[in-house]
Coordinates of C-alpha atoms in Angstrom, one line a residue:
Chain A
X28 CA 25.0 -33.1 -0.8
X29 CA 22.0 -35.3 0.1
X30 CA 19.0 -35.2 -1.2
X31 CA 17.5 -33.5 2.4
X32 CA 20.4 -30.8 1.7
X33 CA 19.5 -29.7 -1.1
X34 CA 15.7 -29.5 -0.3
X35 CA 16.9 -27.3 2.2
X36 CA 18.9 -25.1 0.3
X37 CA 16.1 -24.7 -2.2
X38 CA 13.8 -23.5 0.0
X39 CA 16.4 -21.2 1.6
X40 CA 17.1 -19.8 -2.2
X41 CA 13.5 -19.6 -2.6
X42 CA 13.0 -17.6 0.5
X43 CA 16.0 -15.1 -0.1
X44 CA 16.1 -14.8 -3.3
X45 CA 11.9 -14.9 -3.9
X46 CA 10.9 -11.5 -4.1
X47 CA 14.1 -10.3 -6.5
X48 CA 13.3 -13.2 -9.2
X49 CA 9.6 -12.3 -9.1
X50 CA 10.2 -8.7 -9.4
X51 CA 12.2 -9.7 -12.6
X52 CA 9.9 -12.0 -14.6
X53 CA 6.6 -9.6 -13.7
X54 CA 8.9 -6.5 -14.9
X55 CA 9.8 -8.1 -18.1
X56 CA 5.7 -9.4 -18.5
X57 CA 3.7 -7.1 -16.6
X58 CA 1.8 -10.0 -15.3
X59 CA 2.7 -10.8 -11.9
X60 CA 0.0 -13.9 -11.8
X61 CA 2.0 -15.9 -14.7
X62 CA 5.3 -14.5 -13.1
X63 CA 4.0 -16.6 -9.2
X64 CA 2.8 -19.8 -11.3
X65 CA 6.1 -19.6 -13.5
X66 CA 8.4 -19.5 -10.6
X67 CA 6.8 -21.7 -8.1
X68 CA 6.7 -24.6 -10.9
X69 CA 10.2 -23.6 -11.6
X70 CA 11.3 -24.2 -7.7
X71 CA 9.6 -27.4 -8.1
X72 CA 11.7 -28.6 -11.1
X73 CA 14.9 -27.3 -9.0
X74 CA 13.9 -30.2 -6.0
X75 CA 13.0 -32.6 -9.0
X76 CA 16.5 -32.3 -10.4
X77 CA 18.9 -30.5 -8.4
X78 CA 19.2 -33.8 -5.9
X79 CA 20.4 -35.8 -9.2
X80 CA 22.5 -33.4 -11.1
X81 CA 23.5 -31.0 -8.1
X82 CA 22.9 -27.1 -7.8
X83 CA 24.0 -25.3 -10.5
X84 CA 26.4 -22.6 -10.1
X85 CA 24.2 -20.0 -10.6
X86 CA 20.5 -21.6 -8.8
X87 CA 18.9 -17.8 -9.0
X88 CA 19.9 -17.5 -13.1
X89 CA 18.8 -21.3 -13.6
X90 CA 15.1 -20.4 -11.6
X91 CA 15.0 -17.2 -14.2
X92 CA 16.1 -19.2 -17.0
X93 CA 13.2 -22.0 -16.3
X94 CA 10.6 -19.3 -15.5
X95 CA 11.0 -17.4 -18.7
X96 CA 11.2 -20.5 -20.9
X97 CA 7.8 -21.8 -19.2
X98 CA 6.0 -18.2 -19.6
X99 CA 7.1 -17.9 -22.9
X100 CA 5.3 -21.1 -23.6
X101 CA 2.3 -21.0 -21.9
X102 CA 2.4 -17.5 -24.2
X103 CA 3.5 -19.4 -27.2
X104 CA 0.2 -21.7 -26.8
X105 CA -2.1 -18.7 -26.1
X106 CA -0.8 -16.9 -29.0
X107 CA -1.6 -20.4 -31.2
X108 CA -5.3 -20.3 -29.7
X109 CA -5.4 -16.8 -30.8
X110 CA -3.9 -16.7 -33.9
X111 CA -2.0 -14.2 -33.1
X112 CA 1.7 -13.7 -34.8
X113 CA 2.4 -10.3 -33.9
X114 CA 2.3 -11.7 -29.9
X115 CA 4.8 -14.6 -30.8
X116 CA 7.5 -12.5 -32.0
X117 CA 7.0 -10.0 -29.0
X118 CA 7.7 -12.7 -26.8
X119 CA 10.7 -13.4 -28.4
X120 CA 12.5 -10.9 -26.3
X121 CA 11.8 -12.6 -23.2
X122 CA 14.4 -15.3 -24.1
X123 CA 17.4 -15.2 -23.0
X124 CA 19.9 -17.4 -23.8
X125 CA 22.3 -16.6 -21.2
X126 CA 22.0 -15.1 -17.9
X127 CA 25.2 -12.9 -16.8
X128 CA 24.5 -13.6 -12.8
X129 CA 26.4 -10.3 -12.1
X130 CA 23.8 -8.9 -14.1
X131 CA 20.0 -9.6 -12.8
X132 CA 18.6 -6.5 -12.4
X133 CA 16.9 -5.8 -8.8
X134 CA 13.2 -4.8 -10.3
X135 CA 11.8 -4.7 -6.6
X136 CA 11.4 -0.8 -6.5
X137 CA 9.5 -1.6 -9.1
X138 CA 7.3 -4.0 -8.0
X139 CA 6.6 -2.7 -5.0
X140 CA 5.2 0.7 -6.8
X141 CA 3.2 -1.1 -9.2
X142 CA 1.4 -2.3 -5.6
X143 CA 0.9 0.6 -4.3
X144 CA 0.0 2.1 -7.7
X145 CA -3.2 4.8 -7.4
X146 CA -5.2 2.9 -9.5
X147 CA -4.9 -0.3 -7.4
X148 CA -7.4 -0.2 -4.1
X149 CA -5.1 1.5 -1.4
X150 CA -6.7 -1.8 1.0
X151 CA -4.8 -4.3 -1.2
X152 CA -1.6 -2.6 -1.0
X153 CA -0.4 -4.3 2.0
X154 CA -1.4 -7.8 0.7
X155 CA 0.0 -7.7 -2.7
X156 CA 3.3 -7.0 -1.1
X157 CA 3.4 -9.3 1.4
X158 CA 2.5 -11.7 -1.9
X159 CA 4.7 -10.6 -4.4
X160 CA 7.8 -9.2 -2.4
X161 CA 7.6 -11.6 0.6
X162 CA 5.9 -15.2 -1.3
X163 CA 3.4 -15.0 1.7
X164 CA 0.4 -17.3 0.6
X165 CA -3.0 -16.0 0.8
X166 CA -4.3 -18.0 3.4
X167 CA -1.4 -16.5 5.9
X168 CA -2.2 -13.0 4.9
X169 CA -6.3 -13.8 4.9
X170 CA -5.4 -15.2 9.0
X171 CA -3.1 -11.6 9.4
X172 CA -6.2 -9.5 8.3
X173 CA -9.0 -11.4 9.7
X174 CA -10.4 -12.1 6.2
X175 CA -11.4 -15.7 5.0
X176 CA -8.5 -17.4 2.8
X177 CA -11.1 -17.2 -0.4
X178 CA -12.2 -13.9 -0.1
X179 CA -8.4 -12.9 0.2
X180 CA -7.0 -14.6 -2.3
X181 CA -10.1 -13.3 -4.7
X182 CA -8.9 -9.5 -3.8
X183 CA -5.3 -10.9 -4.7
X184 CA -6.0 -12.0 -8.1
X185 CA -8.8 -9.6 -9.0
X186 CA -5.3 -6.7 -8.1
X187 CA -2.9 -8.8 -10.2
X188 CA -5.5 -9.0 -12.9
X189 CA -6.2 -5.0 -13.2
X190 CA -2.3 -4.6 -13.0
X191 CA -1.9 -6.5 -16.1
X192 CA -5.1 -5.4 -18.0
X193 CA -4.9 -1.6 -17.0
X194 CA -1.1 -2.2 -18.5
X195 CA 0.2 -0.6 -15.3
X196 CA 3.9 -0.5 -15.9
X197 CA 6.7 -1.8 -13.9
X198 CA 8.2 1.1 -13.8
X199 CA 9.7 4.1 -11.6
X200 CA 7.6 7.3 -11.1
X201 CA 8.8 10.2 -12.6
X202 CA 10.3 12.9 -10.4
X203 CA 6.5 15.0 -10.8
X204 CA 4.8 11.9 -9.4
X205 CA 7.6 10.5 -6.7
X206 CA 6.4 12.3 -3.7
X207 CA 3.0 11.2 -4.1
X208 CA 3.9 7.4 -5.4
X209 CA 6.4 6.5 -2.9
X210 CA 4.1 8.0 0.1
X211 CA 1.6 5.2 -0.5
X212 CA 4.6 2.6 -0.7
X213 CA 5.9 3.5 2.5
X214 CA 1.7 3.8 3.7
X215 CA 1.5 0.3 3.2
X216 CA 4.8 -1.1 4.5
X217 CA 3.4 0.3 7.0
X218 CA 0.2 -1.3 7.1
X219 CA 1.9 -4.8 7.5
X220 CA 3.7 -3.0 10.7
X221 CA 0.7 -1.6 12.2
X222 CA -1.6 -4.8 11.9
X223 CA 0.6 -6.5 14.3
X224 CA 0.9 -3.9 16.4
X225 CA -2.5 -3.1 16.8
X226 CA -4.5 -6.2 17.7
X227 CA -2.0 -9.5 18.2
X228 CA -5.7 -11.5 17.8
X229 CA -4.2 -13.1 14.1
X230 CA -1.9 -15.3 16.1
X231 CA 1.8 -16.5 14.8
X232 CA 1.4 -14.3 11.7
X233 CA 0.8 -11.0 13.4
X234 CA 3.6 -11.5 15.2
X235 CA 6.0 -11.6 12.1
X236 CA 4.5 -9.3 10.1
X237 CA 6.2 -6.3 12.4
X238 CA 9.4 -8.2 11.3
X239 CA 8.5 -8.1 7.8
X240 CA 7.5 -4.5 7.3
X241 CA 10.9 -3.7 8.7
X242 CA 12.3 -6.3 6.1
X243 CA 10.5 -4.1 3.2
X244 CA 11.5 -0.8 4.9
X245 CA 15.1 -2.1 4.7
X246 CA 14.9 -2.9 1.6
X247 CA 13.4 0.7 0.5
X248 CA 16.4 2.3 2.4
X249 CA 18.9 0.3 0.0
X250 CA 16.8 1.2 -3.4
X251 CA 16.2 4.7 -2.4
X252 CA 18.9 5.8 0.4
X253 CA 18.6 9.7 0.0
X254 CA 14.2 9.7 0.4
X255 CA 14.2 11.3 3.8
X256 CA 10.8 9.7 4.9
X257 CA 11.9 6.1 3.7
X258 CA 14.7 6.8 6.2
X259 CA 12.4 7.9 8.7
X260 CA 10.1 4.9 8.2
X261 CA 13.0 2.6 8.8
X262 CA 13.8 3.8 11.4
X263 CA 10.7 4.7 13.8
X264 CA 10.0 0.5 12.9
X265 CA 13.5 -0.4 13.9
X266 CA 12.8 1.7 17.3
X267 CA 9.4 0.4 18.0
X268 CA 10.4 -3.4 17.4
X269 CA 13.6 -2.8 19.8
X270 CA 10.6 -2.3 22.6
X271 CA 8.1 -5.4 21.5
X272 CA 9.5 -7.3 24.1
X273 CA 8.6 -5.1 27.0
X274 CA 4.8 -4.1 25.9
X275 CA 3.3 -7.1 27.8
X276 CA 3.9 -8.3 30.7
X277 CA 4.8 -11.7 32.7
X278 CA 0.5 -12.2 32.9
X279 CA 0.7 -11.3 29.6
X280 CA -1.2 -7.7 30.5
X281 CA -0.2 -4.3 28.6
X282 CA 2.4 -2.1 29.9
X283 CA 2.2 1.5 28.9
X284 CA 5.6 3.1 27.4
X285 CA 6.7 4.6 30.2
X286 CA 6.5 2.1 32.4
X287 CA 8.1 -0.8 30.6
X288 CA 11.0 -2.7 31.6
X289 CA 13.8 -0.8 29.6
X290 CA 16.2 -3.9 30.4
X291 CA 13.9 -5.4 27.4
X292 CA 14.8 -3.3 24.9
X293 CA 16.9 -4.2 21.8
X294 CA 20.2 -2.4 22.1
X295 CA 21.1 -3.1 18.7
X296 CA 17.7 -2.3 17.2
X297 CA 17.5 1.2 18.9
X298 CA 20.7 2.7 17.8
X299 CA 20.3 1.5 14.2
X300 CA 17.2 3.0 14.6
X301 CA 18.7 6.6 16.2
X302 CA 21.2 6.1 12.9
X303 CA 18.7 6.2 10.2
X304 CA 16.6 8.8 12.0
X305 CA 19.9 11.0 12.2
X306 CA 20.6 9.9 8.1
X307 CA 16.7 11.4 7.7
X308 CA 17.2 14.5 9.3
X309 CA 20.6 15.4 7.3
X310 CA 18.3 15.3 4.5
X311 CA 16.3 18.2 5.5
X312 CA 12.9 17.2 4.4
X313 CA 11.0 16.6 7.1
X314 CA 7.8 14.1 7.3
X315 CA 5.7 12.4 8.9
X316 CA 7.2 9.2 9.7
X317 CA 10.5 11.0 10.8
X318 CA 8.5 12.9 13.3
X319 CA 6.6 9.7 14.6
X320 CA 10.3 7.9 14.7
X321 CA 11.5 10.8 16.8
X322 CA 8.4 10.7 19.1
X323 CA 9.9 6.7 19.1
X324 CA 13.4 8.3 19.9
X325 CA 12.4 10.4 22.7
X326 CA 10.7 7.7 24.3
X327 CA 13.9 5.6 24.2
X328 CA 15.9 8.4 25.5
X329 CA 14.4 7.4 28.9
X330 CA 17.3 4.2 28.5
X331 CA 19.8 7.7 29.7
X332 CA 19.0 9.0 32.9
X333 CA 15.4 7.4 33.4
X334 CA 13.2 10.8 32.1
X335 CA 11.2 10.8 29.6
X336 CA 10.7 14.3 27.7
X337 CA 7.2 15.0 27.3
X338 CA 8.1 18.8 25.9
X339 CA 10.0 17.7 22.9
X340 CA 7.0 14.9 22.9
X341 CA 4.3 17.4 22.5
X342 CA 6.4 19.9 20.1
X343 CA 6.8 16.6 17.6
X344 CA 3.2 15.6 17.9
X345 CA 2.7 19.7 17.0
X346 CA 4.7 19.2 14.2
X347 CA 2.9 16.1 13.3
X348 CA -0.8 17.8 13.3
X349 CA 0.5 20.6 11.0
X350 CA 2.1 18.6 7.8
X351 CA -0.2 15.3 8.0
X352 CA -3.0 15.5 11.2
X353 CA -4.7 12.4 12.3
X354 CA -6.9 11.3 15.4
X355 CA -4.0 9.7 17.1
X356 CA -1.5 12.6 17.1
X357 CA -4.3 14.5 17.9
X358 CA -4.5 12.3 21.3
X359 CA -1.0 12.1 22.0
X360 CA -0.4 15.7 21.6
X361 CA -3.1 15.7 24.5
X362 CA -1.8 13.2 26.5
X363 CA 2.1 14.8 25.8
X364 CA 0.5 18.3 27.1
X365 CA -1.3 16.7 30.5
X366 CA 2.3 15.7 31.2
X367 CA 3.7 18.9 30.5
X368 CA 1.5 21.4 31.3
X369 CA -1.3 19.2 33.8
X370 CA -4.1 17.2 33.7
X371 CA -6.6 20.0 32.6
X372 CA -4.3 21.6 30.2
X373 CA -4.4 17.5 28.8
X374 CA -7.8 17.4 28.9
X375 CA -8.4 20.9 27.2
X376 CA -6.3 19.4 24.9
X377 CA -8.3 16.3 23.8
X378 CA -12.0 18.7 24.1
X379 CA -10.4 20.2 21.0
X380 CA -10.7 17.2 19.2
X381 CA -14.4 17.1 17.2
X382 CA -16.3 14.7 19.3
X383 CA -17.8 12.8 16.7
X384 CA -13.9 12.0 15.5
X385 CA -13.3 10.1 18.4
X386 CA -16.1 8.8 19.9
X387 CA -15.0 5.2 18.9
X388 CA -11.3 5.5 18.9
X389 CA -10.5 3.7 22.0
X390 CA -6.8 5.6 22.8
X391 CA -9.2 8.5 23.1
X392 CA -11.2 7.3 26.0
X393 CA -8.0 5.7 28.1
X394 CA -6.5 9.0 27.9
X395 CA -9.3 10.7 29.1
X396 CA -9.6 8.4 31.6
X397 CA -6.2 8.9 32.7
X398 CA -6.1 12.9 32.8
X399 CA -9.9 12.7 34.7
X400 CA -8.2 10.2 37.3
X401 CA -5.4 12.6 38.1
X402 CA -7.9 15.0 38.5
X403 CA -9.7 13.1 41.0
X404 CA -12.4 13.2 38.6
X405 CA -13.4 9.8 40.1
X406 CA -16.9 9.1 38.7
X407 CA -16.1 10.7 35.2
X408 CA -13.2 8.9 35.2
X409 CA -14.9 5.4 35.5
X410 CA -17.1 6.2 33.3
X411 CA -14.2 7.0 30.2
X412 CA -12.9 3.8 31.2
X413 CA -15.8 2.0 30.8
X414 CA -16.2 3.0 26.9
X415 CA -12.2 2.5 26.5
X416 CA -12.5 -0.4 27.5
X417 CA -16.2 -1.2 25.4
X418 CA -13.9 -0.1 22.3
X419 CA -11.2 -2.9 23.5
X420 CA -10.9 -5.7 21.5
X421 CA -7.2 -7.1 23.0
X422 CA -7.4 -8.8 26.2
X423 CA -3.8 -7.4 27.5
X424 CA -5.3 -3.6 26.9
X425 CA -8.6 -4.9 28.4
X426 CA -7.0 -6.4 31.5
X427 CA -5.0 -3.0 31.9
X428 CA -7.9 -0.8 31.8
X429 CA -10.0 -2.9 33.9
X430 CA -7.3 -2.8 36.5
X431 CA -6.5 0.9 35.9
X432 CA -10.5 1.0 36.6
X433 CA -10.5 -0.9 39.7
X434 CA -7.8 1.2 40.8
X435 CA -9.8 4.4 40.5
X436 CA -13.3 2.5 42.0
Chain B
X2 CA -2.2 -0.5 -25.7
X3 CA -5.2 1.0 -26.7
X4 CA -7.0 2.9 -24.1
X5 CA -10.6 4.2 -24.0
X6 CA -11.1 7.7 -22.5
X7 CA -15.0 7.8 -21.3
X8 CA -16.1 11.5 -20.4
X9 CA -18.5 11.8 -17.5
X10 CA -20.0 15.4 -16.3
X11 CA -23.1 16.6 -14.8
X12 CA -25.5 17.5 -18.0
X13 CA -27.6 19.9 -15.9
X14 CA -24.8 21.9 -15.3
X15 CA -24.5 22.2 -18.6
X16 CA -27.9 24.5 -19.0
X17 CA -26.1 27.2 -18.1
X18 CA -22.9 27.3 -20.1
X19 CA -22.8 31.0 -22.1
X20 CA -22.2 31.0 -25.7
X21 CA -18.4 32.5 -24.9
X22 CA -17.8 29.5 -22.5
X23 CA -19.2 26.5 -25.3
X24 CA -16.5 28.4 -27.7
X25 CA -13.8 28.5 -25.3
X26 CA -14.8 24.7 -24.7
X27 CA -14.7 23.7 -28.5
X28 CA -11.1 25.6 -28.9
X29 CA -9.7 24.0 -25.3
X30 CA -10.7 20.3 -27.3
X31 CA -9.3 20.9 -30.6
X32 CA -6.2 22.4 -29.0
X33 CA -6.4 18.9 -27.1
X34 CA -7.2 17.1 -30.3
X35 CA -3.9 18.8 -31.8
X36 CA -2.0 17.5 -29.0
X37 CA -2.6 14.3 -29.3
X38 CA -2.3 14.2 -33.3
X39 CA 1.4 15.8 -32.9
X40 CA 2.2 12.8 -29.8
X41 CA 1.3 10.8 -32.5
X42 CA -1.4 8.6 -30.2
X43 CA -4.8 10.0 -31.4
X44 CA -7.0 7.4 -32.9
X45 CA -10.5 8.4 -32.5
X46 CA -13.2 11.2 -30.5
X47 CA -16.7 12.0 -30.3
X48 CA -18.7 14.4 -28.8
X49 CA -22.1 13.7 -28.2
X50 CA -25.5 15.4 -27.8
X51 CA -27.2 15.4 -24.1
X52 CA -28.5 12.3 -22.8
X53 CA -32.2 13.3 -23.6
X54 CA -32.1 12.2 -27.0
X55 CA -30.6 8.5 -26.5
X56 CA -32.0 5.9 -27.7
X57 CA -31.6 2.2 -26.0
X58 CA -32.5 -1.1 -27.9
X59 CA -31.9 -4.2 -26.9
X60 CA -32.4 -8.1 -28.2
X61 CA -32.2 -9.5 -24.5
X62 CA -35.2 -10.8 -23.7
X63 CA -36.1 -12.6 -27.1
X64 CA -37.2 -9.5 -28.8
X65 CA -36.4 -6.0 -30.1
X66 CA -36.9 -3.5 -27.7
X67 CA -36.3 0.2 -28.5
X68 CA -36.6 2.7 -25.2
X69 CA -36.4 6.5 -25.1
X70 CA -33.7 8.2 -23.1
X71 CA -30.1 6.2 -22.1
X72 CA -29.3 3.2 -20.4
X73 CA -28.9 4.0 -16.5
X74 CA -30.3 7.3 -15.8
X75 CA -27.8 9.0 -13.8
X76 CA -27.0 12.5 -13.1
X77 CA -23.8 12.2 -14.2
X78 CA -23.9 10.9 -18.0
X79 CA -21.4 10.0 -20.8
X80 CA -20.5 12.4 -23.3
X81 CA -18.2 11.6 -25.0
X82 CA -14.9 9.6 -25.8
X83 CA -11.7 9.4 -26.6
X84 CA -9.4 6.7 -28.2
X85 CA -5.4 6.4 -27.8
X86 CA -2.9 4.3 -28.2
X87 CA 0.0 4.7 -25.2
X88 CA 2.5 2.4 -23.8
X89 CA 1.1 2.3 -20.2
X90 CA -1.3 3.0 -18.2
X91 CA 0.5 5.6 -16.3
X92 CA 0.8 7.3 -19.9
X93 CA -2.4 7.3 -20.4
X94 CA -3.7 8.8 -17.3
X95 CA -1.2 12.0 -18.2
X96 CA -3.5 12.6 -21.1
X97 CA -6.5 12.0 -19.5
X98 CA -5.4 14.5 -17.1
X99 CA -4.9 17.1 -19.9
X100 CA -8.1 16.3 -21.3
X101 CA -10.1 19.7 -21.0
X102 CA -13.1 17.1 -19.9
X103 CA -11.4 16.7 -16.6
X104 CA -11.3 20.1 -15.5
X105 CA -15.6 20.2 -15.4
X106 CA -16.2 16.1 -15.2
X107 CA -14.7 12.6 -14.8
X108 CA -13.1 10.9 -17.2
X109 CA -12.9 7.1 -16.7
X110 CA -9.4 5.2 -18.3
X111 CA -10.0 2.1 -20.1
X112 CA -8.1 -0.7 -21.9
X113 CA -8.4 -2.1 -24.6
X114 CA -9.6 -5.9 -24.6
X115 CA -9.0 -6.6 -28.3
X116 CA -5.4 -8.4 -29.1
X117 CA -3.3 -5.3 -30.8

C-alpha cells in the first residue's frame, strides 16, 4: 500500500469508526476533552507509522490501545504534580494489555445521553453531538449555527468541562428516568435536522447536517430498536430527506409540498421511511415524532393516485396538539382544516391561536395569507403577506411570497 | 465524589410556618438524615439560622472589614447544607430530590473540587 493509501484509509477509519472509539475512552474516563485530544494525537501516530510498518490488523483496537496509554500518562503526570497515589492506582484499570476486537463495547448510547443530560444547557445538545458522535470541529458547527468559531468552541469546552466535574456518568438512564432522558436525545438529533431545514443561509454545512441527524437517528434505531418514538424520529427524517430535492426549484425559489415535483423524490428513502413508521406504530406508544412522520407519510401518499389527504392531515395534527402542542401544529392543523372544511373554517382555525404566540412566527402569516386570498380577502391578504414575508429571512421563501403577493395585487 | 447539597428557599415564607409544621419539618430531615446514614453516603449537615443574623467579613481590599446581614441580599437565601459522597452525579441528584428542602426550596448540587 502506498503511503497516499494508507492516509486514505486512515482518515476513512477515523471517519467510521470516530464516534465508537470516542464513546469508549470518554466512558471509561468521563472526560470527553482528554478522550478528543487522546485520539486525535493517536490518529496522527497511525499516519506517522502505519505508511512504514503497515495497518495493523486490528487499526480500531491499535487507536484505543494508543489513546488509553497517552491518557493514562498525561494522568500519570497530573497525579505526580499532585501528589496524589490514590489517582495512580485508579488509573491502572484503564490499561489494557490486550484488546479482544470482537469485544469493544459500543458506549455511543452512552455518550449521546451524557449530551443531552438535564444538567447540561438543552442549546449545547446539538453541538456536543455533532462533536463527540460525529468529530465535527467547532468552527463547522459555529458556521451551522451562525455563531463565531470562538464563542462556539468556548460553549463546547465549558459542556465537556461540567460533564467531567459534575461527574455526570456515562451511563444508561434507569427505566424511571428513560422516557424523559431519551426525549431530549431524540430533541436534539433533531436540532441538527431542523437547522438545515429551516434556513439553508449556513451554506455547505447546513446542507449535511439533515444527513447527519438521520446518521444519529439510525444509529438510535440500532441501540434502542423497541423505543417507539426513536422509530418514529427515524423515520419522519428518512421521509422528509426523500423530498429535499424537490423543495426548490430550477430559479432556486420554494415550492410548497403539494406542489412539488414528486418525480424528485427518493424512492428508497420513503419506503424505509413508511417501514420504521409501520415498526413505531406496532409498538403502540404513540408520540410525537410518529405523528409528525405520519403527517410526512400522508404527504407522500400523494406519489399513489395524486391526492393528498388533508382529513387524516388535520386528525394527526389534532393528535399532535393534545400529547405535545406547539405554534406550528397549531398552524398546520389550521391550514389542514382550510383544506378540509374551507378557507374560513382555516382561518377560524388559526384566530384560535393567542395572537401574541404568533405574531412573529412567519408560517403563521403565509397561511393566513393563503386562506384570506382564497377568500378574496384581497387587501387583508396583502397585507399578511407583507409581515410573512418581513419575518422571511430565506430568499427562496421570500421570492415565493413575493410572487404569491404579486399574484393577489 | 463528594458533592455539596446547598439549600435555597424563600425566608419570608418562612414567618408563617406553625409550630406543628417546624416539627413535622425537623422529623421529615432526621428521617432524611437516617436515610442517608443507612446508604452509607452521609458526611456532614447544617441547619442554619435566618439570614438576618449573618455576618460578612472580608480581607479584600487591604483591610478587615466585618458587615451586618449576608453576602448578596437576595430573597431567596441559603440555609443550609448538606455533604455526600455518591458515585455520580446522577446519584446525587436522587438524593437531592429526596431531600425534604426540595419540596418548599431549591437545592443547588455541587462537586467537590478537592482530589478524594
Amino acid at each position: 500500500m502506498t503511503s497516499n493509501q494508507t492516509h486514505e484509509r486512515a482518515v476513512q477509519i477515523a471517519r467510521s469508526s470516530y464516534g465508537r472509539l470516542l464513546a469508549i475512552l470518554a466512558a471509561k474516563t468521563g472526560d470527553i476533552s482528554a478522550a478528543e485530544e487522546a485520539l486525535s494525537e493517536a490518529f496522527k501516530r497511525a499516519l506517522e507509522t502505519w505508511p512504514d510498518k503497515g495497518i495493523p490488523n486490528n487499526p480500531e483496537a491499535w487507536l484505543i490501545t494508543v489513546s488509553r496509554n497517552l491518557i493514562l500518562d498525561y494522568k500519570r503526570s497530573a497525579a505526580v504534580r499532585l501528589q496524589s497515589a490514590v489517582e495512580v492506582e485508579d488509573i491502572q484499570e484503564l490499561v489494557m494489555s490486550q484488546i479482544d476486537p470482537d469485544e469493544i463495547p459500543d458506549e455511543r448510547l452512552k455518550l449521546l445521553f451524557v449530551c443531552a443530560h438535564p444538567a447540561i444547557d438543552s442549546k449545547i445538545h446539538t453541538p456536543l453531538m455533532l462533536q463527540s458522535v460525529l468529530g465535527f470541529e467547532a468552527e463547522d458547527i459555529g458556521t451551522a449555527f451562525l455563531i463565531p468559531t470562538a464563542t462556539m468552541a468556548q460553549r463546547l469546552v465549558r459542556a465537556k468541562r461540567k460533564i467531567k466535574d459534575a461527574g455526570i456518568a456515562f451511563s444508561l438512564p434507569d427505566q424511571s428516568q428513560m422516557q424523559d432522558r431519551l426525549e431530549s436525545v431524540l430533541e436534539a438529533i433533531y436540532g441538527a435536522y431542523a437547522l438545515e431545514w429551516d434556513s439553508p443561509a449556513g451554506g455547505d454545512i447546513r446542507d449535511d447536517l439533515a444527513f447527519e441527524a438521520l446518521y444519529l437517528a439510525d444509529l438510535l434505531v440500532e441501540l434502542l430498536p423497541s423505543e417507539a418514538e426513536v422509530l418514529g424520529l427515524a423515520a419522519l427524517l428518512s421521509l422528509s430527506i426523500a423530498r429535499r430535492e424537490s423543495r426548490y426549484g430550477e430559479d432556486g425559489e420554494f415550492i410548497p409540498l403539494d406542489m412539488q415535483d414528486m418525480a424528485k423524490w427518493d424512492r428508497l428513502k420513503l419506503s424505509r421511511g413508511n417501514v420504521l413508521l409501520e415498526r413505531a406504530q406496532k409498538l403502540g406508544q404513540i408520540g410525537r415524532f410518529q405523528l409528525e412522520a405520519a403527517i410526512q407519510s400522508v404527504h407522500c401518499d400523494r406519489l399513489a393516485n395524486g391526492l393528498t389527504d388533508w382529513n387524516s392531515i388535520a386528525q394527526l395534527y389534532e393528535g399532535i396538539m393534545r400529547i405535545a402542542p406547539t405554534i406550528g401544529a397549531a398552524v398546520g392543523r389550521a391550514a389542514a382544516v382550510g383544506k378540509v372544511f374551507g378557507s374560513e373554517t382555516g382561518l377560524m382555525s388559526l384566530n384560535l391561536i393567542d395572537p401574541k404566540a404568533i405574531e412573529n412566527f412567519q408560517p403563521a402569516w403565509a397561511t393566513r395569507a393563503h386562506l384570506l386570498e382564497e377568500l378574496g380577502e384581497n387587501e387583508e391578504a396583502i397585507r399578511a403577506f407583507d409581515r410573512a414575508l418581513s419575518l422571511t429571512v430565506e430568499s427562496p421563501v421570500k421570492r415565493y411570497l413575493q410572487h404569491k403577493k404579486n399574484q393577489v395585487a | 465524589m463528594r458533592y455539596t447539597f446547598l439549600l435555597y428557599r424563600n425566608e419570608s415564607a418562612m414567618d408563617n410556618v406553625t409550630p406543628e409544621q417546624m416539627n413535622e419539618a425537623r422529623a421529615a430531615f432526621v428521617g432524611y438524615i437516617q436515610a442517608l446514614k443507612d446508604a452509607d453516603i452521609f458526611l456532614a449537615t447544617d441547619w442554619l439560622l435566618p439570614s438576618s443574623t449573618a455576618t460578612t467579613i472580608t480581607l479584600r481590599d487591604g483591610s478587615r472589614r466585618i458587615q451586618d446581614g449576608p453576602y448578596a441580599d437576595t430573597k431567596e437565601q441559603m440555609g443550609g447544607y448538606f455533604a455526600i459522597e455518591a458515585p455520580d452525579l446522577d446519584t446525587a441528584l436522587e438524593w437531592a430530590e429526596k431531600c425534604p428542602a426540595a419540596r418548599y426550596g431549591v437545592v443547588e448540587v455541587r462537586a467537590s473540587a478537592m482530589p478524594a
